[in-house]
Amino acid sequence: MATGRGVDLSDPSESFREFWAEPHVCTLTTIRPDGTPHVVPVNATLDLATGTARVLCSSGSHKARLVRAAGRAGARVALCQVDGRRWATLEGLAVVREDPEFRADAEARATARYRKPPRPNPDRVVLRITLTRALSNL
């Protein structure tokens, strides 16, 4: 059985790239003020060119509130996806982006990955995750 190992995000394997292009549901882990993890299913996209990931969510969601509470420096998060024995985890610092251009770009990326547009949501924001580390068994 393969074990996890670090991924060079500046030169990931083709299998890693392909895995993040497939339409998998991910989990996003944020940390509550009491130190316990908050884990929820999300759709996410990876942009290797900028070293970022994007998660669409509602402005008032618990994950968005936790990220906002961390301030301008961002909240430490983990974004993971699993398909059978294949898995990959992205770690980084998340901030909430509300600007319409960034939101439209994130929606277009999600539409491309998941092969359908996200449901309409007038309260949508984007969690922009600046990646600091990646692990996988790919």
CSV table of C-alpha atoms in Angstrom, one decimal:
chain,number,residue,atom,x,y,z
A,1,MET,CA,0.0,0.0,0.0
A,2,ALA,CA,1.3,3.4,-0.9
A,3,THR,CA,1.9,5.9,1.9
A,4,GLY,CA,1.6,9.6,1.7
A,5,ARG,CA,4.5,11.9,0.8
A,6,GLY,CA,5.1,15.5,0.2
A,7,VAL,CA,4.2,17.0,-3.2
A,8,ASP,CA,6.3,19.7,-4.9
A,9,LEU,CA,3.5,22.0,-6.0
A,10,SER,CA,5.9,23.7,-8.5
A,11,ASP,CA,6.3,20.4,-10.3
A,12,PRO,CA,3.6,17.9,-9.3
A,13,SER,CA,3.2,14.5,-10.9
A,14,GLU,CA,0.8,14.1,-13.8
A,15,SER,CA,-1.3,11.8,-11.6
A,16,PHE,CA,-1.6,14.6,-9.0
A,17,ARG,CA,-2.7,17.1,-11.7
A,18,GLU,CA,-5.2,14.7,-13.1
A,19,PHE,CA,-6.7,13.8,-9.7
A,20,TRP,CA,-7.3,17.5,-8.9
A,21,ALA,CA,-9.0,17.9,-12.3
A,22,GLU,CA,-11.5,15.0,-11.7
A,23,PRO,CA,-14.8,16.1,-10.1
A,24,HIS,CA,-14.4,14.8,-6.6
A,25,VAL,CA,-16.1,16.2,-3.5
A,26,CYS,CA,-13.5,17.4,-1.0
A,27,THR,CA,-13.4,18.1,2.7
A,28,LEU,CA,-12.4,21.4,4.2
A,29,THR,CA,-11.0,21.5,7.7
A,30,THR,CA,-10.9,24.7,9.6
A,31,ILE,CA,-10.2,25.2,13.3
A,32,ARG,CA,-12.8,26.4,15.8
A,33,PRO,CA,-11.7,28.9,18.6
A,34,ASP,CA,-11.7,26.0,21.1
A,35,GLY,CA,-9.1,24.2,18.9
A,36,THR,CA,-11.4,21.5,17.6
A,37,PRO,CA,-11.7,20.8,13.9
A,38,HIS,CA,-14.7,21.8,11.8
A,39,VAL,CA,-14.8,19.5,8.7
A,40,VAL,CA,-17.3,19.9,5.9
A,41,PRO,CA,-17.8,18.6,2.4
A,42,VAL,CA,-17.0,21.2,-0.3
A,43,ASN,CA,-16.3,21.5,-4.0
A,44,ALA,CA,-12.9,23.0,-4.6
A,45,THR,CA,-10.5,23.9,-7.4
A,46,LEU,CA,-6.8,23.9,-7.6
A,47,ASP,CA,-4.7,26.5,-9.5
A,48,LEU,CA,-1.2,25.3,-9.6
A,49,ALA,CA,0.0,28.3,-11.6
A,50,THR,CA,-0.8,30.6,-8.6
A,51,GLY,CA,-0.4,28.0,-5.8
A,52,THR,CA,-3.9,28.5,-4.7
A,53,ALA,CA,-7.2,26.6,-4.2
A,54,ARG,CA,-10.7,28.0,-4.2
A,55,VAL,CA,-13.8,27.0,-2.3
A,56,LEU,CA,-17.2,28.6,-3.0
A,57,CYS,CA,-19.4,29.1,0.0
A,58,SER,CA,-22.1,31.3,1.6
A,59,SER,CA,-20.9,34.4,3.3
A,60,GLY,CA,-22.6,33.4,6.6
A,61,SER,CA,-21.4,29.8,6.6
A,62,HIS,CA,-19.5,28.6,9.6
A,63,LYS,CA,-16.4,28.0,7.5
A,64,ALA,CA,-16.5,31.6,6.1
A,65,ARG,CA,-17.0,33.0,9.6
A,66,LEU,CA,-14.0,31.0,11.0
A,67,VAL,CA,-11.8,32.1,8.2
A,68,ARG,CA,-12.9,35.8,8.6
A,69,ALA,CA,-12.2,35.6,12.4
A,70,ALA,CA,-8.6,34.7,11.7
A,71,GLY,CA,-8.0,38.2,10.2
A,72,ARG,CA,-5.9,39.4,7.3
A,73,ALA,CA,-3.2,36.8,7.8
A,74,GLY,CA,-5.7,34.0,7.1
A,75,ALA,CA,-6.8,30.8,8.7
A,76,ARG,CA,-4.9,27.6,8.6
A,77,VAL,CA,-6.9,25.0,6.7
A,78,ALA,CA,-6.7,21.6,5.1
A,79,LEU,CA,-8.4,20.6,1.9
A,80,CYS,CA,-8.6,16.9,1.2
A,81,GLN,CA,-10.1,14.6,-1.4
A,82,VAL,CA,-10.3,10.8,-1.5
A,83,ASP,CA,-11.2,8.4,-4.2
A,84,GLY,CA,-10.8,4.8,-3.0
A,85,ARG,CA,-7.2,4.4,-2.0
A,86,ARG,CA,-6.1,7.6,-3.8
A,87,TRP,CA,-6.0,10.8,-1.8
A,88,ALA,CA,-4.4,14.2,-1.7
A,89,THR,CA,-4.4,16.9,0.9
A,90,LEU,CA,-3.6,20.6,0.4
A,91,GLU,CA,-2.7,22.8,3.4
A,92,GLY,CA,-2.6,26.6,3.4
A,93,LEU,CA,-3.9,29.9,4.6
A,94,ALA,CA,-7.4,30.8,3.7
A,95,VAL,CA,-8.9,34.3,3.4
A,96,VAL,CA,-12.5,35.3,2.3
A,97,ARG,CA,-12.7,37.1,-1.1
A,98,GLU,CA,-15.9,38.9,-1.9
A,99,ASP,CA,-15.0,40.8,-5.1
A,100,PRO,CA,-17.3,40.0,-8.0
A,101,GLU,CA,-14.4,39.4,-10.5
A,102,PHE,CA,-12.7,36.8,-8.2
A,103,ARG,CA,-16.1,35.2,-7.5
A,104,ALA,CA,-16.9,34.9,-11.2
A,105,ASP,CA,-13.5,33.4,-11.9
A,106,ALA,CA,-13.9,30.9,-9.1
A,107,GLU,CA,-17.4,30.0,-10.4
A,108,ALA,CA,-16.0,29.4,-13.9
A,109,ARG,CA,-13.3,27.2,-12.5
A,110,ALA,CA,-15.9,25.2,-10.5
A,111,THR,CA,-18.1,24.8,-13.5
A,112,ALA,CA,-15.2,23.4,-15.6
A,113,ARG,CA,-14.1,20.9,-12.9
A,114,TYR,CA,-17.6,19.7,-11.8
A,115,ARG,CA,-19.1,20.0,-15.3
A,116,LYS,CA,-22.0,22.0,-14.2
A,117,PRO,CA,-22.4,25.5,-12.8
A,118,PRO,CA,-22.8,26.0,-9.1
A,119,ARG,CA,-26.3,26.7,-7.8
A,120,PRO,CA,-27.2,30.4,-7.8
A,121,ASN,CA,-26.3,32.0,-4.5
A,122,PRO,CA,-26.5,35.8,-4.0
A,123,ASP,CA,-24.5,35.5,-0.7
A,124,ARG,CA,-21.6,33.6,-2.3
A,125,VAL,CA,-18.0,34.3,-1.3
A,126,VAL,CA,-14.8,32.5,-2.2
A,127,LEU,CA,-12.3,31.1,0.2
A,128,ARG,CA,-8.9,31.6,-1.4
A,129,ILE,CA,-6.3,29.3,0.0
A,130,THR,CA,-2.6,30.1,-0.5
A,131,LEU,CA,-1.0,26.7,-0.4
A,132,THR,CA,1.9,26.0,1.9
A,133,ARG,CA,2.1,22.2,1.6
A,134,ALA,CA,0.6,19.2,-0.2
A,135,LEU,CA,0.6,15.5,0.6
A,136,SER,CA,-0.7,12.6,-1.4
A,137,ASN,CA,-0.2,9.0,-2.3
A,138,LEU,CA,-0.4,9.6,-6.1
